[in-house]
C-alpha positions as semicolon CSV with decimal commas, in nm:
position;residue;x (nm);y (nm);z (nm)
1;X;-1,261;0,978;0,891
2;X;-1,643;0,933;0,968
3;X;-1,728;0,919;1,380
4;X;-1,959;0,623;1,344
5;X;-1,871;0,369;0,993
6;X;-2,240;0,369;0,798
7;X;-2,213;0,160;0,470
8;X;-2,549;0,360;0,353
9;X;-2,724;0,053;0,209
10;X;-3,097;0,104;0,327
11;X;-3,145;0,149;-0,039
12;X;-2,956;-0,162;-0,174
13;X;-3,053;-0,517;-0,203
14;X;-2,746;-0,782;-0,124
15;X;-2,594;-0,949;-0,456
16;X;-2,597;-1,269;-0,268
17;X;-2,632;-1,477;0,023
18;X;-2,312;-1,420;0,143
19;X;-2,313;-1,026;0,121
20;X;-2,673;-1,095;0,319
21;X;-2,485;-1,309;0,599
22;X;-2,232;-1,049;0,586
23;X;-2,465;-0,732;0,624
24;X;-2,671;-0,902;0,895
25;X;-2,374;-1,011;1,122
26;X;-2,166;-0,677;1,095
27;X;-2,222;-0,494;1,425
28;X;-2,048;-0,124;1,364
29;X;-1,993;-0,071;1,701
30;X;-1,720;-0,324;1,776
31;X;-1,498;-0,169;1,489
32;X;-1,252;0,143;1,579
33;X;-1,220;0,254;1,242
34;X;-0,781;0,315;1,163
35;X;-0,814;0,417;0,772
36;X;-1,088;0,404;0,526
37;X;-1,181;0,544;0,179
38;X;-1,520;0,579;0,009
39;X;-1,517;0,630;-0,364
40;X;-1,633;0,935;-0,516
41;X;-1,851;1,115;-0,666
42;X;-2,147;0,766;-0,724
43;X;-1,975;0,564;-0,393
44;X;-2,008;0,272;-0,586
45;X;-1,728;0,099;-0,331
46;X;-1,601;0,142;0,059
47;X;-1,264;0,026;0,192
48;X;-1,248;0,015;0,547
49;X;-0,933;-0,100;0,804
50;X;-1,038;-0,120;1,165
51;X;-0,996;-0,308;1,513
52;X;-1,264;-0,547;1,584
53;X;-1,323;-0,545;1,949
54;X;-1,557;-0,809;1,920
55;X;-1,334;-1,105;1,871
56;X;-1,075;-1,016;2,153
57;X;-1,185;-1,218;2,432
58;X;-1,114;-1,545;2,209
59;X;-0,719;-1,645;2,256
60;X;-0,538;-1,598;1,956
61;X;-0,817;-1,471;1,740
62;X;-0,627;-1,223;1,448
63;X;-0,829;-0,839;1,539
64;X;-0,718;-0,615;1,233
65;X;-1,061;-0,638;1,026
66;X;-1,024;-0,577;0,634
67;X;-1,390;-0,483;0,481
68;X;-1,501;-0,385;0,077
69;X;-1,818;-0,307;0,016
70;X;-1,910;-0,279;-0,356
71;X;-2,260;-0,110;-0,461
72;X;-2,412;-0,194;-0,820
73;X;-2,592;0,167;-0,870
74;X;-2,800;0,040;-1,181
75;X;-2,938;-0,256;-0,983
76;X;-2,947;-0,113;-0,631
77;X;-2,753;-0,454;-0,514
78;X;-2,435;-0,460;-0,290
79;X;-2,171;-0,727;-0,223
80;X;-1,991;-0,756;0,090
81;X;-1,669;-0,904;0,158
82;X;-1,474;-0,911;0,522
83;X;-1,091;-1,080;0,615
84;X;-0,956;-1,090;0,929
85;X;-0,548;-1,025;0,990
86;X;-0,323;-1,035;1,246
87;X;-0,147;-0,689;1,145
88;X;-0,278;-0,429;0,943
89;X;-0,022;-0,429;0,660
90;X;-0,170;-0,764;0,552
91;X;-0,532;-0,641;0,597
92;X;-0,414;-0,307;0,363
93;X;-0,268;-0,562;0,111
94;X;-0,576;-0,777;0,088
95;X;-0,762;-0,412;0,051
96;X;-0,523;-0,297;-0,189
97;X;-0,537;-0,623;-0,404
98;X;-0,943;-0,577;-0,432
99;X;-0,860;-0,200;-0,574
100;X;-0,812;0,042;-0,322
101;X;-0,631;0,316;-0,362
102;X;-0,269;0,218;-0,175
103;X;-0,244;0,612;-0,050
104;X;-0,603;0,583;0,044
105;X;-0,563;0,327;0,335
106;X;-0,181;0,323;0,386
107;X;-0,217;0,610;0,696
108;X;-0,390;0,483;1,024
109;X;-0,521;0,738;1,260
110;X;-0,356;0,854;1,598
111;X;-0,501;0,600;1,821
112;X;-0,291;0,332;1,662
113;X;0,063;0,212;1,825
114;X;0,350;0,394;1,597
115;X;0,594;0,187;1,424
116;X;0,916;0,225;1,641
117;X;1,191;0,228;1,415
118;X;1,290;0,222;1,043
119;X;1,310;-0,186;0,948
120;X;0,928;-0,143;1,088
121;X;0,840;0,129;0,851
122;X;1,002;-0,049;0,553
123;X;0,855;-0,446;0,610
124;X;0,552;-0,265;0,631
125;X;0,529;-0,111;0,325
126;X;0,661;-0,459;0,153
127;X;0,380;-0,628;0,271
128;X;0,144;-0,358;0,171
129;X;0,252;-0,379;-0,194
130;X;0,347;-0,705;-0,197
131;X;0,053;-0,825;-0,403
132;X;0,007;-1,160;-0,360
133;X;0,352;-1,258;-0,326
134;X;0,337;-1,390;0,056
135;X;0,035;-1,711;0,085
136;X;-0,103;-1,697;0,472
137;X;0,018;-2,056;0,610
138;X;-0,125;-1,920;1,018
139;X;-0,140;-1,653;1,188
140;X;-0,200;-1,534;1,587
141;X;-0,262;-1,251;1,805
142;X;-0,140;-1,240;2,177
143;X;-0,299;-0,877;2,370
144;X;-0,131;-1,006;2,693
145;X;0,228;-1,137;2,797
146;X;0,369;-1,122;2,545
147;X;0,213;-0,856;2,322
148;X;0,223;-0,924;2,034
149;X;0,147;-1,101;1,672
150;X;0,260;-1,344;1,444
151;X;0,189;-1,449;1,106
152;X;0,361;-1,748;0,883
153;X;0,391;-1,699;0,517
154;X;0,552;-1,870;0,205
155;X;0,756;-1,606;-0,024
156;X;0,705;-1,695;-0,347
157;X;1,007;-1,497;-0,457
158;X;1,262;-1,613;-0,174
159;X;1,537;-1,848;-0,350
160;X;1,656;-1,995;0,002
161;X;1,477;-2,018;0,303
162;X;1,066;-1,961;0,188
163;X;0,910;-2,006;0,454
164;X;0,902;-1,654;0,675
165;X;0,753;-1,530;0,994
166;X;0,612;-1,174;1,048
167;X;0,668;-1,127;1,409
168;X;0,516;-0,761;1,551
169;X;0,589;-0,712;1,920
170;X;0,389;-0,390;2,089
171;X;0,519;-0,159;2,423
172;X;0,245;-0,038;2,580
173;X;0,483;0,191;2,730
174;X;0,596;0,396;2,475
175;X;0,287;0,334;2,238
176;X;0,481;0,143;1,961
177;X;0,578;-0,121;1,812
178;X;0,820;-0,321;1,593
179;X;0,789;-0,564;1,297
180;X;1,052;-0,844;1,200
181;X;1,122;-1,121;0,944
182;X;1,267;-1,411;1,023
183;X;1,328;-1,704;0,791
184;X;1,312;-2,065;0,746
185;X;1,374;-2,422;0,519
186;X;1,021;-2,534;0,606
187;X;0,712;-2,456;0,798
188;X;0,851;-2,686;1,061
189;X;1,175;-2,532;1,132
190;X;0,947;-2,193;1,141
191;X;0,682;-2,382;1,408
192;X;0,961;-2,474;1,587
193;X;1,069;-2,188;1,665
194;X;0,764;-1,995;1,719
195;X;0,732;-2,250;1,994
196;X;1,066;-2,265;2,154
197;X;1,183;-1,896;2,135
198;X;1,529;-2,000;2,276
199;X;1,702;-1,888;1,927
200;X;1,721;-1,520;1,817
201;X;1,458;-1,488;1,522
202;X;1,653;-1,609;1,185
203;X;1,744;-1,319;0,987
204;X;1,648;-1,336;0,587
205;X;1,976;-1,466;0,372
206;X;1,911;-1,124;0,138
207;X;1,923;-0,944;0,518
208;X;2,247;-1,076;0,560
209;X;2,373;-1,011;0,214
210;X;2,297;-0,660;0,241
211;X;2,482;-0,638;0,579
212;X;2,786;-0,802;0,346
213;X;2,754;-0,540;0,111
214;X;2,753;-0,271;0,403
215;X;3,049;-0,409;0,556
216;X;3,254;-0,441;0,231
217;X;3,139;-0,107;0,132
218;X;3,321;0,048;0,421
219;X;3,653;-0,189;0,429
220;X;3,687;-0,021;0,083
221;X;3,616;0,318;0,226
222;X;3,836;0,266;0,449
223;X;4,136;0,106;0,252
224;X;4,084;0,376;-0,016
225;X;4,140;0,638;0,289
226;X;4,450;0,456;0,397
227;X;4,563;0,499;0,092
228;X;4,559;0,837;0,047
229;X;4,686;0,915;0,328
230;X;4,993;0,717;0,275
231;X;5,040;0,865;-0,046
232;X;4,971;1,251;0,119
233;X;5,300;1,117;0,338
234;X;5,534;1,076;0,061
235;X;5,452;1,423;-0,044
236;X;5,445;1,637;0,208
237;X;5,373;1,953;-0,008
238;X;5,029;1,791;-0,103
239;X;4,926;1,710;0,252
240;X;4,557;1,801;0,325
241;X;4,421;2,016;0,506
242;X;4,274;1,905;0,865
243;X;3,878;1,949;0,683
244;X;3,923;1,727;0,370
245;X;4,081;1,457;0,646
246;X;3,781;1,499;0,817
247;X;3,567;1,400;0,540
248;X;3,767;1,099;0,449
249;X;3,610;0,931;0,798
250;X;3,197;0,786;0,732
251;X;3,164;0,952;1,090
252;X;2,960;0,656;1,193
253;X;2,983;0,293;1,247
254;X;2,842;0,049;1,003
């Protein structure tokens, strides 16, 4: 990862007036660079994910900068193209979708807060991949009390409850953070609620049929262990030893 981000494009000529606005406004040193990835060997293209110091004094302004820059080597011309996110799985989506490389931009350097558990990990990468399965409805960012980010979406995919928020809350303490869905009927329910915060966040209905599944999973683990055991009783000559009994318990809670 480059020390200073340098697009190199003293030699090019923007495609249009948009990549010109976009060239003339971009000030590199408001932008802590977290992943990027320059194509090789011509470096027709640059992907770049980074913090954009810039915009933090405005409340509520979305910091996680997404940036492609695309270089037309015959005719020395470049287009430019910049989004702004509220977390940086949805600005690696958006960089993903305009053809980087998914490994290329999917690892963020040290700097950034660590995701603190496993549900983090895993919404994260759903988001990353998700192509363009999840439409932006609003989105915020919060750096004081509380810490933390939100974004509304639509799931195309969702059969019940479409609309969903992506709620990331940060601890400065330990350095990391965590990521959670929550889901709603309708964009009001899901305003609501952003607003109110008197409710736990609504879990997903698939969440809560996987948690079935868990649950029955282990009532039949458990049943099927009864009944072996009640069956080792009527034959005492075929009782187990204390090690297969052992292994009949999950040795965890579900």
């Amino acid at each position: 990862m480059s020390d200073e981000l340098d697009f190199g494009l003293d030699a090019f000529e923007p495609a249009d007036e948009n990549s010109e606005y976009a060239e003339q406004s971009f000030w590199a040193g408001d932008l802590t660079v977290l992943a990027e990835h320059h194509t090789t060997p011509n470096g027709s293209h640059s992907f770049v994910l980074a913090h954009d110091s810039s915009v933090t004094w405005g409340p509520s302004e979305n910091q996680i900068r997404a940036i492609k820059v695309a270089r037309d080597l015959n005719q020395n011309t470049f287009t430019f193209e910049s989004t702004y996110h509220s977390t940086k799985s949805f600005a690696q989506n958006w960089l993903i979708e305009h053809g980087c490389p998914p490994e290329r931009i999917s690892q963020v350097g040290d700097d950034f807060m660590k995701p603190a558990d496993d549900r983090t990990t895993s919404i994260e990468q759903r988001l990353r991949t998700s192509g363009d399965r999840y439409k932006i409805l609003d989105s915020r960012t919060s750096d004081f009390d509380p810490c933390e980010t939100w974004t509304l979406t639509r799931d195309s995919v969702a059969a019940q409850a479409p609309i969903r928020v992506f709620l990331e809350e940060g601890d400065c303490d330990s350095h990391t953070y965590t990521v959670r869905e929550g889901a709603f009927a309708d964009e009001g329910a899901a305003q609501h609620w952003l607003d109110d915060r008197s409710t736990p966040l609504p879990q997903p209905p698939d969440y809560r049929g996987d948690a079935a599944a868990l649950r029955t999973r282990a009532a039949l683990t458990r049943s099927a262990g009864a009944s072996a055991i009640t069956s080792v009783g009527l034959d005492t000559q075929s009782a187990p030893s204390v090690g297969t009994a052992q292994r009949l318990s999950p040795g965890r809670s579900m």
